[in-house]
Structure formats: C-alpha cells, structure tokens
C-alpha cells in the first residue's frame, strides 16, 4: 500500500531556531494535513492544505507556523522560531477527498520534535 | 466545541482476552466516528469507521457501534492477539472550521499491550 513518508523521524533543536519538517504525501492525493501530539495529550489538528493554499487552520497554527508544497511532491511545515512548548510528535497526512466526504486520511509515522 | 474522550491506558491483556476501549464524544451536528490504530514505528491507520447512528464499523475482528443516545463509539474485539499491540485513537470528523474540507478531532490514544 502507498505510504506517507516523513523526515526526519527525530529532530532536536534549540529554542528560537527555525525547523522544517518534511513530508511526501501519496502521489495522487489532493488534500494535505499536519497534526501534532504533545506527550500525554490529544492529537491536535494544525492545518489543512488544498490546491496550493491553506484551507483551514487551528488556533495553534499562529504566525510562527507556515506550510508549503514547494515542488509538487513535498509538503513542509516550518516553525520559524521554536518554543519549548512546540516539542511534540508531528504527523503529516494526506487524502484523496475530504474528511467531510468520509475519505480516510493516510498518516506518516511522525517526526518527534524536541526543543531544548 | 467538539471533543473526544477515550479511556486512559495503558491496557495490558493476555492473548485471547476480550478487549473494550471506551470512547465518548461531544459534538454538534452529525459527525462520523473513526478508530485509528498506530502500530510501533508506523503512522496512524484507519481501522474502522461509522458515518451515522447505529452503524457498526468492523475490521480485523474489531467492532464499534455508533451510539447516539450514549454518545459513544466503544471499540471491542472478542479475542486479541499479540499483533494487536498498538495505540488506538478514537476520532470524529469536525466540520466546524467554516470550510467544507473538515478535520479529525482525536482522543489521546490508548496503548494496548497483549502478552502471549
């Protein structure tokens, strides 16, 4: 079965540094997402992306965050100036259709971000 | 807002034991309900779903019934195997971000360990 690929699997950074988390969604998928899970807490929606623009974003997704699909295959999440509370597992996902139409999301295995 | 609450883990069972993982939800409207599973080192995968009240989702011996009267979607399996060891996430589709794409709202996840 095709997979969503995320790199790196672990990322350690210093507070205030910029990080870019990378994802390669499944090739024929049109909708892309980032979620995160802080240790011991719920998996939280960050942002969804369709047709080269953000469709929806949560309150968590403030000006420090940005997403990009730079080359038609990669889908990146950038955190401009990391904070300690950004430490979490970040999951990328993609889907053919929308959650509204009950399409299933395919998730990557996640990037564990540790901000020191 | 919409939310999902699932039982705290970890849950440890012996092989062939009966499994129940409780999940309750709060939602406006008529969300779809999902169980996702994350095996070690992998991404979240859709296990089963139900799109309306009284629907039963099933897959790989797991079942869950959409109970509107009790706002529940408990996951059950009659006889677990070691290979079922994973983290299980209950989720609902959330269409309250003002767009048509919709997003998933997850619970915290319940870790299941099955011993031989």
PDB file of C-alpha atoms in Angstrom:
ATOM      1  CA  UNK A   1       0.000   0.000   0.000  1.00  0.00           C
ATOM      2  CA  UNK A   2       1.334   3.522  -0.724  1.00  0.00           C
ATOM      3  CA  UNK A   3       2.690   5.431   2.244  1.00  0.00           C
ATOM      4  CA  UNK A   4       3.098   8.950   3.506  1.00  0.00           C
ATOM      5  CA  UNK A   5       6.763   9.494   4.290  1.00  0.00           C
ATOM      6  CA  UNK A   6       8.056  11.898   6.905  1.00  0.00           C
ATOM      7  CA  UNK A   7      11.605  13.007   7.535  1.00  0.00           C
ATOM      8  CA  UNK A   8      13.409  13.217   9.836  1.00  0.00           C
ATOM      9  CA  UNK A   9      11.977  10.790  12.372  1.00  0.00           C
ATOM     10  CA  UNK A  10      13.587  12.769  15.176  1.00  0.00           C
ATOM     11  CA  UNK A  11      14.607  16.415  15.226  1.00  0.00           C
ATOM     12  CA  UNK A  12      16.351  18.155  18.090  1.00  0.00           C
ATOM     13  CA  UNK A  13      16.684  21.922  18.009  1.00  0.00           C
ATOM     14  CA  UNK A  14      17.480  24.855  20.242  1.00  0.00           C
ATOM     15  CA  UNK A  15      14.772  27.247  21.331  1.00  0.00           C
ATOM     16  CA  UNK A  16      14.457  30.112  18.880  1.00  0.00           C
ATOM     17  CA  UNK A  17      15.764  28.147  15.920  1.00  0.00           C
ATOM     18  CA  UNK A  18      13.812  27.509  12.753  1.00  0.00           C
ATOM     19  CA  UNK A  19      12.874  23.949  11.851  1.00  0.00           C
ATOM     20  CA  UNK A  20      11.390  22.440   8.725  1.00  0.00           C
ATOM     21  CA  UNK A  21       9.567  19.158   8.916  1.00  0.00           C
ATOM     22  CA  UNK A  22       9.223  17.319   5.641  1.00  0.00           C
ATOM     23  CA  UNK A  23       6.548  15.058   4.277  1.00  0.00           C
ATOM     24  CA  UNK A  24       5.972  13.286   0.986  1.00  0.00           C
ATOM     25  CA  UNK A  25       2.241  12.630   0.638  1.00  0.00           C
ATOM     26  CA  UNK A  26       0.810   9.860  -1.501  1.00  0.00           C
ATOM     27  CA  UNK A  27       1.170  10.905  -5.110  1.00  0.00           C
ATOM     28  CA  UNK A  28      -2.454  11.069  -6.252  1.00  0.00           C
ATOM     29  CA  UNK A  29      -3.746  12.692  -3.085  1.00  0.00           C
ATOM     30  CA  UNK A  30      -5.076  16.230  -3.174  1.00  0.00           C
ATOM     31  CA  UNK A  31      -5.561  17.162   0.489  1.00  0.00           C
ATOM     32  CA  UNK A  32      -2.761  17.519   2.986  1.00  0.00           C
ATOM     33  CA  UNK A  33      -2.687  17.980   6.732  1.00  0.00           C
ATOM     34  CA  UNK A  34      -0.457  18.490   9.709  1.00  0.00           C
ATOM     35  CA  UNK A  35      -1.394  17.265  13.171  1.00  0.00           C
ATOM     36  CA  UNK A  36       0.651  17.147  16.335  1.00  0.00           C
ATOM     37  CA  UNK A  37       0.596  15.295  19.632  1.00  0.00           C
ATOM     38  CA  UNK A  38       2.257  16.709  22.707  1.00  0.00           C
ATOM     39  CA  UNK A  39       3.298  13.893  25.032  1.00  0.00           C
ATOM     40  CA  UNK A  40       0.323  12.641  27.012  1.00  0.00           C
ATOM     41  CA  UNK A  41      -2.156  14.851  25.207  1.00  0.00           C
ATOM     42  CA  UNK A  42      -4.552  14.522  22.308  1.00  0.00           C
ATOM     43  CA  UNK A  43      -3.616  14.510  18.665  1.00  0.00           C
ATOM     44  CA  UNK A  44      -4.424  18.076  17.557  1.00  0.00           C
ATOM     45  CA  UNK A  45      -5.215  19.436  14.142  1.00  0.00           C
ATOM     46  CA  UNK A  46      -2.885  22.172  12.918  1.00  0.00           C
ATOM     47  CA  UNK A  47      -3.625  22.909   9.278  1.00  0.00           C
ATOM     48  CA  UNK A  48      -5.075  21.559   6.079  1.00  0.00           C
ATOM     49  CA  UNK A  49      -3.929  22.407   2.568  1.00  0.00           C
ATOM     50  CA  UNK A  50      -5.555  22.072  -0.808  1.00  0.00           C
ATOM     51  CA  UNK A  51      -4.893  23.479  -4.237  1.00  0.00           C
ATOM     52  CA  UNK A  52      -1.695  25.153  -3.063  1.00  0.00           C
ATOM     53  CA  UNK A  53      -3.238  27.101  -0.258  1.00  0.00           C
ATOM     54  CA  UNK A  54      -4.287  26.690   3.334  1.00  0.00           C
ATOM     55  CA  UNK A  55      -7.908  25.570   3.574  1.00  0.00           C
ATOM     56  CA  UNK A  56      -8.251  25.628   7.332  1.00  0.00           C
ATOM     57  CA  UNK A  57      -6.082  26.136  10.358  1.00  0.00           C
ATOM     58  CA  UNK A  58      -6.488  25.827  14.078  1.00  0.00           C
ATOM     59  CA  UNK A  59      -5.719  28.347  16.788  1.00  0.00           C
ATOM     60  CA  UNK A  60      -2.424  26.577  17.358  1.00  0.00           C
ATOM     61  CA  UNK A  61      -1.267  27.453  13.849  1.00  0.00           C
ATOM     62  CA  UNK A  62      -0.128  31.005  14.526  1.00  0.00           C
ATOM     63  CA  UNK A  63       2.290  33.251  12.641  1.00  0.00           C
ATOM     64  CA  UNK A  64       5.230  31.096  13.717  1.00  0.00           C
ATOM     65  CA  UNK A  65       3.972  28.271  11.534  1.00  0.00           C
ATOM     66  CA  UNK A  66       3.850  28.029   7.773  1.00  0.00           C
ATOM     67  CA  UNK A  67       3.301  25.277   5.232  1.00  0.00           C
ATOM     68  CA  UNK A  68       4.447  24.907   1.692  1.00  0.00           C
ATOM     69  CA  UNK A  69       4.288  22.485  -1.185  1.00  0.00           C
ATOM     70  CA  UNK A  70       7.430  23.634  -2.937  1.00  0.00           C
ATOM     71  CA  UNK A  71       7.775  21.139  -5.759  1.00  0.00           C
ATOM     72  CA  UNK A  72       4.585  19.147  -6.245  1.00  0.00           C
ATOM     73  CA  UNK A  73       5.728  16.212  -4.147  1.00  0.00           C
ATOM     74  CA  UNK A  74       6.949  17.535  -0.792  1.00  0.00           C
ATOM     75  CA  UNK A  75       4.755  19.145   1.831  1.00  0.00           C
ATOM     76  CA  UNK A  76       6.620  21.013   4.550  1.00  0.00           C
ATOM     77  CA  UNK A  77       5.823  22.513   7.925  1.00  0.00           C
ATOM     78  CA  UNK A  78       8.078  25.328   9.054  1.00  0.00           C
ATOM     79  CA  UNK A  79       8.269  26.641  12.586  1.00  0.00           C
ATOM     80  CA  UNK A  80      10.009  29.997  12.415  1.00  0.00           C
ATOM     81  CA  UNK A  81      11.236  30.374  15.974  1.00  0.00           C
ATOM     82  CA  UNK A  82      10.711  27.280  18.046  1.00  0.00           C
ATOM     83  CA  UNK A  83       9.500  27.369  21.637  1.00  0.00           C
ATOM     84  CA  UNK A  84       9.789  24.715  24.294  1.00  0.00           C
ATOM     85  CA  UNK A  85       6.066  24.041  24.013  1.00  0.00           C
ATOM     86  CA  UNK A  86       6.474  23.137  20.335  1.00  0.00           C
ATOM     87  CA  UNK A  87       8.042  19.850  21.425  1.00  0.00           C
ATOM     88  CA  UNK A  88       5.692  17.186  20.109  1.00  0.00           C
ATOM     89  CA  UNK A  89       5.210  14.433  17.591  1.00  0.00           C
ATOM     90  CA  UNK A  90       4.174  15.983  14.292  1.00  0.00           C
ATOM     91  CA  UNK A  91       2.113  13.898  11.890  1.00  0.00           C
ATOM     92  CA  UNK A  92       1.608  14.618   8.229  1.00  0.00           C
ATOM     93  CA  UNK A  93      -1.416  13.155   6.477  1.00  0.00           C
ATOM     94  CA  UNK A  94      -2.947  13.149   3.026  1.00  0.00           C
ATOM     95  CA  UNK A  95      -6.198  12.066   1.459  1.00  0.00           C
ATOM     96  CA  UNK A  96      -7.865  11.751  -1.916  1.00  0.00           C
ATOM     97  CA  UNK A  97     -11.031  13.504  -0.779  1.00  0.00           C
ATOM     98  CA  UNK A  98     -12.180  15.470   2.197  1.00  0.00           C
ATOM     99  CA  UNK A  99     -12.981  14.381   5.720  1.00  0.00           C
ATOM    100  CA  UNK A 100     -16.446  15.752   5.038  1.00  0.00           C
ATOM    101  CA  UNK A 101     -16.954  13.062   2.408  1.00  0.00           C
ATOM    102  CA  UNK A 102     -15.551  10.462   4.808  1.00  0.00           C
ATOM    103  CA  UNK A 103     -12.362   9.885   2.917  1.00  0.00           C
ATOM    104  CA  UNK A 104      -9.768   8.261   5.109  1.00  0.00           C
ATOM    105  CA  UNK A 105      -6.586  10.035   5.970  1.00  0.00           C
ATOM    106  CA  UNK A 106      -3.253   8.339   5.420  1.00  0.00           C
ATOM    107  CA  UNK A 107      -0.734   9.308   8.061  1.00  0.00           C
ATOM    108  CA  UNK A 108       3.023   9.295   8.155  1.00  0.00           C
ATOM    109  CA  UNK A 109       4.884   7.771  11.086  1.00  0.00           C
ATOM    110  CA  UNK A 110       5.633  11.188  12.511  1.00  0.00           C
ATOM    111  CA  UNK A 111       8.558  13.450  13.348  1.00  0.00           C
ATOM    112  CA  UNK A 112       9.415  13.747  17.018  1.00  0.00           C
ATOM    113  CA  UNK A 113      10.486  17.352  17.579  1.00  0.00           C
ATOM    114  CA  UNK A 114      12.400  18.161  20.744  1.00  0.00           C
ATOM    115  CA  UNK A 115      13.069  21.802  21.534  1.00  0.00           C
ATOM    116  CA  UNK A 116      15.787  22.346  24.133  1.00  0.00           C
TER     117      UNK A 116
ATOM    118  CA  UNK B   1     -16.591  22.610  20.832  1.00  0.00           C
ATOM    119  CA  UNK B   2     -16.428  19.064  19.608  1.00  0.00           C
ATOM    120  CA  UNK B   3     -14.280  16.659  21.583  1.00  0.00           C
ATOM    121  CA  UNK B   4     -13.424  13.019  22.091  1.00  0.00           C
ATOM    122  CA  UNK B   5     -12.655  11.295  25.359  1.00  0.00           C
ATOM    123  CA  UNK B   6     -11.232   7.808  25.467  1.00  0.00           C
ATOM    124  CA  UNK B   7     -10.157   5.604  28.318  1.00  0.00           C
ATOM    125  CA  UNK B   8      -6.713   6.082  29.737  1.00  0.00           C
ATOM    126  CA  UNK B   9      -4.149   3.440  29.084  1.00  0.00           C
ATOM    127  CA  UNK B  10      -2.066   1.508  29.061  1.00  0.00           C
ATOM    128  CA  UNK B  11      -4.205  -1.579  28.770  1.00  0.00           C
ATOM    129  CA  UNK B  12      -2.450  -4.906  29.198  1.00  0.00           C
ATOM    130  CA  UNK B  13      -4.220  -8.131  28.257  1.00  0.00           C
ATOM    131  CA  UNK B  14      -3.364 -11.747  27.731  1.00  0.00           C
ATOM    132  CA  UNK B  15      -3.757 -13.272  24.304  1.00  0.00           C
ATOM    133  CA  UNK B  16      -7.366 -14.296  23.508  1.00  0.00           C
ATOM    134  CA  UNK B  17      -8.789 -11.921  26.108  1.00  0.00           C
ATOM    135  CA  UNK B  18     -11.762  -9.678  25.336  1.00  0.00           C
ATOM    136  CA  UNK B  19     -10.969  -6.059  24.613  1.00  0.00           C
ATOM    137  CA  UNK B  20     -13.028  -2.951  25.184  1.00  0.00           C
ATOM    138  CA  UNK B  21     -11.650   0.551  24.753  1.00  0.00           C
ATOM    139  CA  UNK B  22     -14.206   3.170  25.690  1.00  0.00           C
ATOM    140  CA  UNK B  23     -14.741   6.292  23.637  1.00  0.00           C
ATOM    141  CA  UNK B  24     -17.318   9.013  24.149  1.00  0.00           C
ATOM    142  CA  UNK B  25     -17.752  12.178  22.183  1.00  0.00           C
ATOM    143  CA  UNK B  26     -19.286  15.623  22.310  1.00  0.00           C
ATOM    144  CA  UNK B  27     -20.407  17.060  19.017  1.00  0.00           C
ATOM    145  CA  UNK B  28     -22.897  19.301  17.338  1.00  0.00           C
ATOM    146  CA  UNK B  29     -24.429  18.026  14.172  1.00  0.00           C
ATOM    147  CA  UNK B  30     -23.850  14.508  12.920  1.00  0.00           C
ATOM    148  CA  UNK B  31     -20.169  13.675  12.821  1.00  0.00           C
ATOM    149  CA  UNK B  32     -18.675  10.493  11.501  1.00  0.00           C
ATOM    150  CA  UNK B  33     -16.716   8.434  14.011  1.00  0.00           C
ATOM    151  CA  UNK B  34     -13.438   6.620  13.479  1.00  0.00           C
ATOM    152  CA  UNK B  35     -10.927   4.372  15.134  1.00  0.00           C
ATOM    153  CA  UNK B  36      -7.343   4.759  14.000  1.00  0.00           C
ATOM    154  CA  UNK B  37      -4.521   2.442  15.060  1.00  0.00           C
ATOM    155  CA  UNK B  38      -0.803   3.136  15.270  1.00  0.00           C
ATOM    156  CA  UNK B  39       1.488   0.118  15.275  1.00  0.00           C
ATOM    157  CA  UNK B  40       5.035   0.649  16.586  1.00  0.00           C
ATOM    158  CA  UNK B  41       7.126   2.710  14.193  1.00  0.00           C
ATOM    159  CA  UNK B  42       4.251   3.339  11.798  1.00  0.00           C
ATOM    160  CA  UNK B  43       1.736   6.086  11.068  1.00  0.00           C
ATOM    161  CA  UNK B  44      -1.878   6.129  12.145  1.00  0.00           C
ATOM    162  CA  UNK B  45      -4.051   3.862  10.016  1.00  0.00           C
ATOM    163  CA  UNK B  46      -7.801   3.848   9.732  1.00  0.00           C
ATOM    164  CA  UNK B  47      -9.131   0.765  11.489  1.00  0.00           C
ATOM    165  CA  UNK B  48     -12.867   1.297  11.093  1.00  0.00           C
ATOM    166  CA  UNK B  49     -15.493   3.984  10.827  1.00  0.00           C
ATOM    167  CA  UNK B  50     -19.203   4.634  11.172  1.00  0.00           C
ATOM    168  CA  UNK B  51     -20.962   7.502   9.498  1.00  0.00           C
ATOM    169  CA  UNK B  52     -24.366   7.564  11.170  1.00  0.00           C
ATOM    170  CA  UNK B  53     -26.199   6.481  14.299  1.00  0.00           C
ATOM    171  CA  UNK B  54     -26.488   2.715  14.839  1.00  0.00           C
ATOM    172  CA  UNK B  55     -23.906   1.985  12.155  1.00  0.00           C
ATOM    173  CA  UNK B  56     -21.373  -0.664  13.109  1.00  0.00           C
ATOM    174  CA  UNK B  57     -17.854  -0.376  11.786  1.00  0.00           C
ATOM    175  CA  UNK B  58     -15.779  -3.544  11.677  1.00  0.00           C
ATOM    176  CA  UNK B  59     -12.362  -4.634  10.510  1.00  0.00           C
ATOM    177  CA  UNK B  60      -9.794  -7.291  11.502  1.00  0.00           C
ATOM    178  CA  UNK B  61     -12.128  -8.629  14.192  1.00  0.00           C
ATOM    179  CA  UNK B  62     -12.610  -5.210  15.778  1.00  0.00           C
ATOM    180  CA  UNK B  63     -16.060  -3.639  16.011  1.00  0.00           C
ATOM    181  CA  UNK B  64     -17.538  -0.362  17.171  1.00  0.00           C
ATOM    182  CA  UNK B  65     -21.145   0.824  17.081  1.00  0.00           C
ATOM    183  CA  UNK B  66     -22.148   4.468  16.735  1.00  0.00           C
ATOM    184  CA  UNK B  67     -24.454   5.061  19.720  1.00  0.00           C
ATOM    185  CA  UNK B  68     -26.068   8.474  19.527  1.00  0.00           C
ATOM    186  CA  UNK B  69     -28.099   8.013  22.700  1.00  0.00           C
ATOM    187  CA  UNK B  70     -24.979   7.464  24.794  1.00  0.00           C
ATOM    188  CA  UNK B  71     -22.631   9.481  22.521  1.00  0.00           C
ATOM    189  CA  UNK B  72     -20.266   6.526  22.457  1.00  0.00           C
ATOM    190  CA  UNK B  73     -18.198   4.531  19.985  1.00  0.00           C
ATOM    191  CA  UNK B  74     -16.538   1.839  22.060  1.00  0.00           C
ATOM    192  CA  UNK B  75     -14.005  -0.426  20.366  1.00  0.00           C
ATOM    193  CA  UNK B  76     -14.316  -4.159  21.009  1.00  0.00           C
ATOM    194  CA  UNK B  77     -12.593  -7.342  19.974  1.00  0.00           C
ATOM    195  CA  UNK B  78     -13.533 -10.772  21.173  1.00  0.00           C
ATOM    196  CA  UNK B  79     -10.063 -12.328  21.209  1.00  0.00           C
ATOM    197  CA  UNK B  80      -6.951 -10.182  20.992  1.00  0.00           C
ATOM    198  CA  UNK B  81      -3.628 -11.297  19.573  1.00  0.00           C
ATOM    199  CA  UNK B  82      -0.084 -10.178  20.302  1.00  0.00           C
ATOM    200  CA  UNK B  83      -0.081  -8.489  16.905  1.00  0.00           C
ATOM    201  CA  UNK B  84      -2.894  -6.178  18.082  1.00  0.00           C
ATOM    202  CA  UNK B  85      -0.440  -4.404  20.391  1.00  0.00           C
ATOM    203  CA  UNK B  86      -0.618  -0.769  19.303  1.00  0.00           C
ATOM    204  CA  UNK B  87      -2.017   2.623  20.217  1.00  0.00           C
ATOM    205  CA  UNK B  88      -5.698   3.090  19.365  1.00  0.00           C
ATOM    206  CA  UNK B  89      -7.172   6.534  18.671  1.00  0.00           C
ATOM    207  CA  UNK B  90     -10.845   7.409  18.628  1.00  0.00           C
ATOM    208  CA  UNK B  91     -11.733  10.356  16.387  1.00  0.00           C
ATOM    209  CA  UNK B  92     -14.647  12.267  14.945  1.00  0.00           C
ATOM    210  CA  UNK B  93     -14.986  14.351  11.850  1.00  0.00           C
ATOM    211  CA  UNK B  94     -15.260  18.018  12.636  1.00  0.00           C
ATOM    212  CA  UNK B  95     -16.787  20.361  10.124  1.00  0.00           C
ATOM    213  CA  UNK B  96     -16.867  23.390  12.356  1.00  0.00           C
ATOM    214  CA  UNK B  97     -13.942  25.286  10.946  1.00  0.00           C
ATOM    215  CA  UNK B  98     -16.167  27.023   8.460  1.00  0.00           C
ATOM    216  CA  UNK B  99     -14.914  25.151   5.441  1.00  0.00           C
ATOM    217  CA  UNK B 100     -16.037  22.103   3.575  1.00  0.00           C
ATOM    218  CA  UNK B 101     -12.877  20.076   3.987  1.00  0.00           C
ATOM    219  CA  UNK B 102     -13.443  19.006   7.555  1.00  0.00           C
ATOM    220  CA  UNK B 103     -10.888  17.752  10.029  1.00  0.00           C
ATOM    221  CA  UNK B 104     -10.475  14.993  12.541  1.00  0.00           C
ATOM    222  CA  UNK B 105     -10.642  15.515  16.285  1.00  0.00           C
ATOM    223  CA  UNK B 106      -8.785  12.815  18.155  1.00  0.00           C
ATOM    224  CA  UNK B 107      -8.690  11.438  21.627  1.00  0.00           C
ATOM    225  CA  UNK B 108      -5.431  10.945  23.498  1.00  0.00           C
ATOM    226  CA  UNK B 109      -4.934   7.394  22.348  1.00  0.00           C
ATOM    227  CA  UNK B 110      -4.959   4.176  24.361  1.00  0.00           C
ATOM    228  CA  UNK B 111      -1.932   1.951  24.344  1.00  0.00           C
ATOM    229  CA  UNK B 112      -2.746  -1.750  24.216  1.00  0.00           C
ATOM    230  CA  UNK B 113      -0.175  -4.404  25.062  1.00  0.00           C
ATOM    231  CA  UNK B 114      -1.097  -8.033  24.503  1.00  0.00           C
ATOM    232  CA  UNK B 115       1.042 -10.657  26.244  1.00  0.00           C
ATOM    233  CA  UNK B 116       1.398 -14.210  24.905  1.00  0.00           C
TER     234      UNK B 116
END
